[in-house]
Amino acid sequence: MTRTVSVDGTRVDLADNASVLDAVLAAGRHVPHLCKDKDQRPIGSCRTCLVEIEGVRGLRASCHTPATDGMVVTTNSPQAERVRKTVLELTAAMVDPNAVAPAGTPSGEFSAELRRYNTAPGGVAAHPRPHVDKSSPFFTTDLSACILCGRCVEACQDVQHIGAIGIAGSARDARIAAFMDKPIADSICTSCGQCVSVCPTGAIIAKPQPATTAAREVSTTCPYCGVGCGVGLEIDQDNRIIEVRDQPANPSSQGMLCVKGRFGSSFVHAPDRLTQPLIRRDGSLQPATWDEALDLVAHKLFEHRASFAALASAKGTNEDAYVFQKFVRLIMGTNSIDHCSRLCHGPSVKAMMLQIGSGATSNSYDDYENAGCLMVVGSDTSSNHPVIASRLRRAIDTRGTKLIVVNPTRVDLCHYADIWLRPNPGTDVALFNSIARAMLDEGLHDADFIARRTEGFDAWRAGLEPYTPEATESVTGVPADLVRRAARLYARPPFSGSCLLWGMGVTQHTCGTDNAHALVNLALAAGQVAKPGSGISPLRGQNNVQGCGDAGCLPDQLPGLQGSGPDVLRTFSEAWGGELSPLAGLTATEMIEEAALGRLDSMYVVGENPLLSEPYLAHAKQAIENLKFLVVQEIFMTETAELADVVLPSTTFAEKEGTFTNSERRVQRVRRAIRPLGNCRSDWEIVCEVARRVAQILGRPTGGFSFDSPAEIFDELAALAPSMSGISHARLDREGGIQWPCPTPDHPGTPILFAETFPIGKAKFVPVTQGPPAAELPSRRFPFMLNTGRVLYHWHGGTMTRRVKGLLARSPAVRVAIHPSDAAEHGIADGEEVVITSRRGEMNGQALLTDAVMPGEIFVPFVKLAESAANFLTNAAYDPKSKIPEYKVCAVRVDKPGAERRPRGGGRKRF
């Protein structure tokens, strides 16, 4: 239903829930609205948006007044103008005019309104609030510029749902403050910058402020995690990113960003960016021309073509990935191409492909907010996927959604949880089998869904016989009553359905695939899939890890995740004009092992850093050093690039065109915002150059790599991948991101998968049993169990985030989380340097005493800081089904530097 409103004589039609302010803006009129950000709900505190409404006594705040059909509004009456001017004069008295951001700057909205009304501070006795907080490396808070509009509080509490700041005090002492007036850096603030983005005065303002103004803004997609947030890059005349803005129209992020997305782009301009090809001469890497480098790469790859493998980048675009796998398969004649999915959600994909025929998230982010219950397993979502975490908190705060957290470590979401299940590391199969057993015992399973949509239920049910909650309690450490409560809540949420989300806490184990099977079994038994407010969601780690797999950078999957059977090979052979190998390719972890054994001669690594991401780094380095030829394509001189024979400089996300596909299967545009630095080239361009040169040596046609643009590459991908055949760059530019499957140009995309059927017909239950919790357990010599993960202020190994000053300031060293009782037993103080040692290596870190970890366990983030990295310690033991390493658990010891390393007790073991 629409409503018609007249504003200063102009008639406008409005939606049913529109406000008078909406009508004013739709009519092209202007009234100040200092407390109403365009993307937030009305607050009604500033009283600057007052208007006259026919038949209504007095002036009304237009932001808070609902528009009604036939309403007549006047904005420019003498009374309204006079009162608004007076309100602005009174508001101006609250601030120090020298502290307020000037008109024309991002935070200059208040100054612009004062100018519009020919008003300046000084007409009324001033009462500014002289308080400055510079504790955050990302922004400064200066209360002498604050008008208490409340936008920042709304942004923190009701957009991001963090609650780090509020309005403290009253009357003349009212102020924006963190809890107990602590510095913002000492609060629960996550530095997301949402408050900065909405402040109309500059009271909360980014630092440092750019010395130049933006010449243009380019809409693109964030290069960090798999959420796929929309970002607007503000570019100055000098080809530099000076600010990042959120994109409210982006359906995945809805105007939110995390600290990395908003403040983490300066790595693009880092002084140590690779900008020139390098060739190893006389033992060192030396500058070379592109032709020299490309010719050498082509001839060396031709020479070692029979013993070759490639690692693709989940940080590149879909177009980069498609061209690279096409080169590997068509020109190099092998399926030995893989990417980092092997190291994160390889087990999820393996299990889901077997059970339902698809390895992708079945639902959309919207379903998290529509669900009655959320079960988050093995994921510190607030650190790894902050914007998804905000959407989860919003569901909890506004809809009463229930939350179950499954994690051995107390993570941020535990503070919001209705039930926290804290299993012993490596006992996930027993735990989820026991939840399933409890669900079946109480008749909570969806018998109709099971009968219609699944097979193998009886055999699976029989396999659950030993897994009563009481029997598994001694294995998992989780009380039986909590298991039963979780089963009831997940199977029968208070409204709608249940969403199951999981991260690498359950996949990076030698039993990772079995863990994923247990999760999928649980969702199938409860019927919590294929309907709104439900679904199974392996949370993707990197910005384009989903798209890299979709584009074919897996040894057993051609583009479109169609497998590699004879019919699929025939289709691609005909399309590409050459025979493709039917032989199985090497996985990423197998490449390292084959190189270590001397059975792999050459590798082409694009945008990956195995000498930081592989487990047991000493072993991985020896393997890479065994290669006869290594080419690395990178933006920085990584640990892997340092060992390369040729280094090719590529572009960042801000310098390239293409697409990313996020964790909800949404294909989104990536747009070039700045010119490539130095002599950098886009990944797809470099690969095409190499492919043409190798093809010429082989005497083959080169036309299959003569693309003119990423749009042309995507068109070829879409033509061969039915799930994306309705998507194109032109359509994405018109409509925004689209979720595959999208089979035709008029198809809207698919928010929820499997509504009618699964790709394999009926979904399969797969019985799994609990095995040893880890390949390596604590001992007298190594008494602690190591757990690994990520931190908010860094991304993966930190190659990009270490080059962002603010992020490094917030997390300058590796913090080793240890329980206070263990620290006391070992004489370790908070903040003290410690040495962590495993059977494979050692690293240094700073002790962080916290009961977030259990006695006998320590937590170390993956990021490399001050030459310390967790993968010096981790175990190169693999899940036999998916080949993922057991990153999550291994046995370690903790010592002070210089301490005698003799066997000793301690670390109260839970195994």
Coordinates of C-alpha atoms in Angstrom, one line a residue, residues 541-842:
G541 CA 37.6 -18.1 5.5
Q542 CA 39.1 -16.2 2.6
N543 CA 37.4 -13.6 0.5
N544 CA 37.1 -15.9 -2.6
V545 CA 37.7 -19.4 -1.3
Q546 CA 34.2 -20.3 -2.5
G547 CA 34.8 -18.8 -5.9
C548 CA 38.2 -20.3 -6.4
G549 CA 36.6 -23.7 -6.0
D550 CA 33.7 -22.8 -8.2
A551 CA 36.2 -21.7 -10.9
G552 CA 37.9 -25.1 -10.9
C553 CA 40.9 -24.8 -8.7
L554 CA 40.5 -28.2 -7.1
P555 CA 42.2 -31.4 -8.3
D556 CA 38.9 -33.3 -8.6
Q557 CA 36.5 -30.6 -9.7
L558 CA 36.3 -28.7 -13.0
P559 CA 34.6 -25.3 -13.1
G560 CA 31.1 -25.2 -11.7
L561 CA 31.9 -28.0 -9.2
Q562 CA 30.8 -30.5 -11.8
G563 CA 33.4 -33.2 -10.8
S564 CA 35.8 -34.6 -13.3
G565 CA 34.0 -37.6 -14.8
P566 CA 34.3 -38.6 -18.4
D567 CA 31.3 -36.5 -19.6
V568 CA 32.6 -33.4 -17.8
L569 CA 36.1 -33.9 -19.3
R570 CA 34.6 -34.3 -22.7
T571 CA 32.6 -31.1 -22.4
F572 CA 35.6 -29.1 -21.4
S573 CA 38.0 -30.7 -23.9
E574 CA 35.6 -29.7 -26.7
A575 CA 35.2 -26.2 -25.4
W576 CA 38.9 -25.6 -24.8
G577 CA 40.1 -27.4 -27.9
G578 CA 42.5 -30.0 -26.3
E579 CA 42.6 -33.2 -24.4
L580 CA 42.4 -33.2 -20.7
S581 CA 44.0 -35.7 -18.3
P582 CA 41.7 -38.1 -16.6
L583 CA 44.3 -38.8 -13.9
A584 CA 43.8 -37.6 -10.4
G585 CA 45.7 -34.5 -9.4
L586 CA 47.7 -33.8 -6.2
T587 CA 46.1 -31.9 -3.3
A588 CA 47.9 -29.0 -1.7
T589 CA 49.2 -31.2 1.1
E590 CA 50.2 -34.0 -1.2
M591 CA 52.3 -31.5 -3.2
I592 CA 54.4 -30.7 -0.2
E593 CA 54.9 -34.4 0.6
E594 CA 55.8 -35.3 -3.0
A595 CA 58.3 -32.4 -3.2
A596 CA 59.8 -33.6 0.1
L597 CA 60.3 -37.1 -1.5
G598 CA 61.8 -35.6 -4.6
R599 CA 58.9 -36.7 -6.8
L600 CA 57.7 -33.2 -7.7
D601 CA 60.1 -30.9 -9.8
S602 CA 58.3 -27.6 -10.3
M603 CA 55.5 -25.5 -8.8
Y604 CA 53.6 -22.3 -9.8
V605 CA 52.3 -20.6 -6.7
V606 CA 49.8 -17.7 -7.1
G607 CA 49.0 -15.7 -4.1
E608 CA 49.6 -18.4 -1.5
N609 CA 52.3 -18.8 1.0
P610 CA 52.8 -22.5 2.0
L611 CA 55.9 -21.6 4.0
L612 CA 53.5 -19.9 6.5
S613 CA 50.3 -21.8 5.9
E614 CA 51.6 -25.4 5.9
P615 CA 51.9 -27.3 9.2
Y616 CA 55.4 -28.3 10.4
L617 CA 57.1 -25.4 8.6
A618 CA 60.6 -26.8 8.8
H619 CA 59.4 -29.8 6.8
A620 CA 57.5 -27.6 4.3
K621 CA 60.7 -25.5 3.8
Q622 CA 62.8 -28.6 3.1
A623 CA 60.1 -29.7 0.6
I624 CA 60.0 -26.4 -1.3
E625 CA 63.8 -26.3 -1.4
N626 CA 63.8 -29.7 -3.1
L627 CA 62.0 -28.3 -6.1
K628 CA 64.0 -27.7 -9.3
F629 CA 61.9 -24.7 -10.3
L630 CA 59.6 -22.5 -8.4
V631 CA 57.7 -19.5 -9.7
V632 CA 55.7 -17.3 -7.2
Q633 CA 53.2 -14.6 -8.2
E634 CA 52.6 -12.3 -5.3
I635 CA 52.1 -8.7 -4.0
F636 CA 54.7 -9.0 -1.2
M637 CA 58.0 -10.9 -0.8
T638 CA 56.6 -13.7 1.3
E639 CA 58.5 -16.6 2.9
T640 CA 57.7 -18.7 -0.2
A641 CA 58.6 -16.0 -2.6
E642 CA 62.0 -15.7 -1.0
L643 CA 62.8 -19.2 -2.2
A644 CA 61.5 -18.7 -5.7
D645 CA 63.5 -18.8 -8.9
V646 CA 61.2 -16.2 -10.5
V647 CA 58.8 -13.8 -8.7
L648 CA 56.1 -12.1 -10.7
P649 CA 54.5 -8.9 -9.2
S650 CA 50.7 -9.0 -9.2
T651 CA 47.9 -6.6 -8.3
T652 CA 45.8 -6.2 -5.2
F653 CA 42.0 -6.2 -5.1
A654 CA 42.0 -2.4 -5.6
E655 CA 43.9 -2.6 -8.8
K656 CA 41.9 -5.3 -10.7
E657 CA 38.6 -6.0 -12.3
G658 CA 36.6 -9.2 -11.7
T659 CA 34.3 -11.0 -9.2
F660 CA 34.5 -12.6 -5.8
T661 CA 32.0 -15.2 -4.5
N662 CA 31.3 -15.0 -0.8
S663 CA 30.2 -17.6 1.8
E664 CA 26.5 -17.3 0.8
R665 CA 27.3 -18.1 -2.8
R666 CA 26.8 -14.4 -3.8
V667 CA 28.9 -13.4 -6.9
Q668 CA 29.9 -9.8 -6.5
R669 CA 31.9 -7.3 -8.6
V670 CA 35.4 -6.3 -7.9
R671 CA 36.3 -3.0 -9.6
R672 CA 39.6 -1.3 -10.3
A673 CA 39.9 1.7 -8.1
I674 CA 43.6 2.7 -8.7
R675 CA 46.1 2.2 -11.4
P676 CA 48.4 -0.8 -10.8
L677 CA 51.5 0.2 -8.9
G678 CA 54.8 0.1 -10.7
N679 CA 55.0 -2.7 -13.2
C680 CA 52.4 -4.9 -11.5
R681 CA 50.0 -6.9 -13.6
S682 CA 46.7 -8.6 -12.9
D683 CA 47.0 -12.3 -12.2
W684 CA 44.9 -13.4 -15.2
E685 CA 47.0 -11.3 -17.5
I686 CA 50.2 -12.8 -16.2
V687 CA 48.9 -16.4 -16.5
C688 CA 47.6 -15.8 -20.0
E689 CA 51.1 -14.5 -21.0
V690 CA 52.7 -17.6 -19.5
A691 CA 50.1 -19.9 -21.1
R692 CA 50.6 -18.5 -24.6
R693 CA 54.4 -18.8 -24.3
V694 CA 54.3 -22.4 -23.1
A695 CA 51.7 -23.2 -25.8
Q696 CA 54.0 -21.8 -28.5
I697 CA 56.8 -24.0 -27.3
L698 CA 54.5 -27.0 -27.5
G699 CA 53.4 -25.9 -30.9
R700 CA 49.8 -25.4 -29.8
P701 CA 47.2 -22.7 -30.6
T702 CA 47.3 -19.8 -28.1
G703 CA 43.8 -18.4 -28.8
G704 CA 42.3 -19.9 -25.7
F705 CA 44.3 -17.4 -23.6
S706 CA 43.7 -14.2 -25.7
F707 CA 41.1 -12.7 -23.4
D708 CA 40.5 -8.9 -23.6
S709 CA 39.0 -8.4 -20.2
P710 CA 37.8 -10.2 -17.0
A711 CA 34.3 -9.8 -18.3
E712 CA 35.1 -12.0 -21.3
I713 CA 36.7 -14.6 -19.0
F714 CA 33.7 -14.7 -16.8
D715 CA 31.4 -15.2 -19.8
E716 CA 33.5 -18.3 -20.8
L717 CA 33.2 -19.6 -17.2
A718 CA 29.5 -19.0 -17.1
A719 CA 29.0 -20.7 -20.4
L720 CA 30.6 -23.9 -19.0
A721 CA 29.2 -23.8 -15.5
P722 CA 25.4 -24.2 -15.5
S723 CA 25.1 -22.9 -11.9
M724 CA 26.4 -19.5 -13.1
S725 CA 25.2 -19.3 -16.7
G726 CA 22.8 -16.5 -15.9
I727 CA 25.4 -14.2 -14.4
S728 CA 27.6 -11.7 -16.2
H729 CA 29.6 -8.6 -15.3
A730 CA 27.0 -6.4 -17.0
R731 CA 24.2 -7.9 -15.0
L732 CA 26.1 -7.6 -11.8
D733 CA 26.8 -4.0 -12.5
R734 CA 23.1 -3.4 -13.0
E735 CA 21.6 -5.5 -10.2
G736 CA 24.4 -6.1 -7.7
G737 CA 25.5 -9.4 -6.3
I738 CA 23.6 -12.6 -7.4
Q739 CA 23.6 -16.0 -5.6
W740 CA 24.2 -19.1 -7.6
P741 CA 22.6 -21.3 -8.9
C742 CA 21.5 -18.7 -11.5
P743 CA 20.9 -20.7 -14.7
T744 CA 19.4 -18.0 -16.9
P745 CA 19.8 -14.3 -17.4
D746 CA 16.3 -13.7 -16.0
H747 CA 16.7 -15.9 -13.0
P748 CA 16.9 -14.0 -9.7
G749 CA 19.4 -16.3 -8.1
T750 CA 18.9 -18.8 -5.3
P751 CA 19.0 -17.8 -1.6
I752 CA 18.1 -21.3 -0.3
L753 CA 19.3 -24.5 -1.9
F754 CA 17.7 -27.9 -2.1
A755 CA 14.1 -26.7 -1.6
E756 CA 12.8 -29.5 -3.9
T757 CA 15.6 -32.0 -4.2
F758 CA 19.3 -32.5 -3.5
P759 CA 21.8 -32.6 -6.3
I760 CA 22.2 -36.4 -5.7
G761 CA 18.5 -37.0 -5.3
K762 CA 18.1 -38.1 -1.7
A763 CA 20.5 -37.0 1.0
K764 CA 22.6 -39.7 2.6
F765 CA 23.2 -40.4 6.3
V766 CA 26.8 -41.5 6.9
P767 CA 27.5 -43.3 10.1
V768 CA 30.7 -42.1 11.9
T769 CA 32.5 -43.3 15.0
Q770 CA 34.7 -41.5 17.5
G771 CA 38.3 -42.3 17.1
P772 CA 41.4 -41.0 18.9
P773 CA 41.0 -37.3 19.7
A774 CA 44.2 -36.4 17.9
A775 CA 47.2 -37.9 16.2
E776 CA 49.4 -36.5 19.0
L777 CA 48.3 -36.4 22.6
P778 CA 50.0 -34.7 25.6
S779 CA 52.8 -36.5 27.4
R780 CA 55.1 -35.8 30.3
R781 CA 57.5 -34.0 28.0
F782 CA 54.8 -32.1 26.1
P783 CA 52.0 -31.7 28.7
F784 CA 49.8 -29.1 27.0
M785 CA 47.3 -29.5 24.1
L786 CA 47.8 -26.6 21.6
N787 CA 44.7 -25.1 20.0
T788 CA 45.0 -22.6 17.1
G789 CA 42.8 -20.0 15.5
R790 CA 42.6 -16.4 14.4
V791 CA 42.4 -13.0 16.0
L792 CA 40.3 -10.0 15.1
Y793 CA 43.1 -7.7 14.2
H794 CA 44.9 -9.9 11.8
W795 CA 44.0 -12.1 8.9
H796 CA 45.4 -15.6 8.4
G797 CA 49.3 -15.3 8.5
G798 CA 49.2 -11.5 8.6
T799 CA 51.0 -10.9 5.3
M800 CA 48.6 -8.0 4.6
T801 CA 47.5 -6.9 8.1
R802 CA 51.1 -6.7 9.4
R803 CA 51.5 -3.8 7.0
V804 CA 48.6 -1.8 8.5
K805 CA 49.9 0.3 11.4
G806 CA 46.6 0.4 13.3
L807 CA 46.1 -3.3 13.1
L808 CA 49.6 -4.0 14.2
A809 CA 49.3 -1.5 17.1
R810 CA 46.2 -3.4 18.4
S811 CA 47.9 -6.8 18.0
P812 CA 51.7 -6.4 17.9
A813 CA 52.7 -9.8 19.3
V814 CA 51.6 -13.4 19.4
R815 CA 49.6 -13.8 22.6
V816 CA 49.7 -17.3 24.1
A817 CA 46.5 -17.9 26.1
I818 CA 47.1 -20.1 29.1
H819 CA 44.9 -20.8 32.1
P820 CA 46.0 -18.9 35.3
S821 CA 46.3 -22.2 37.3
D822 CA 48.8 -23.6 34.7
A823 CA 50.6 -20.3 34.6
A824 CA 51.0 -20.2 38.4
E825 CA 52.2 -23.8 38.4
H826 CA 54.9 -22.9 35.8
G827 CA 55.8 -19.6 37.3
I828 CA 54.5 -17.6 34.3
A829 CA 53.2 -14.0 34.7
D830 CA 50.8 -12.2 32.4
G831 CA 52.6 -10.5 29.6
E832 CA 55.8 -12.4 30.2
E833 CA 57.6 -13.9 27.2
V834 CA 57.3 -17.6 26.9
V835 CA 58.7 -20.3 24.5
I836 CA 56.2 -22.9 23.1
T837 CA 57.9 -26.1 21.9
S838 CA 56.5 -29.1 20.0
R839 CA 58.2 -32.1 18.6
R840 CA 58.7 -30.1 15.4
G841 CA 59.8 -26.7 16.4
E842 CA 59.4 -23.8 18.7

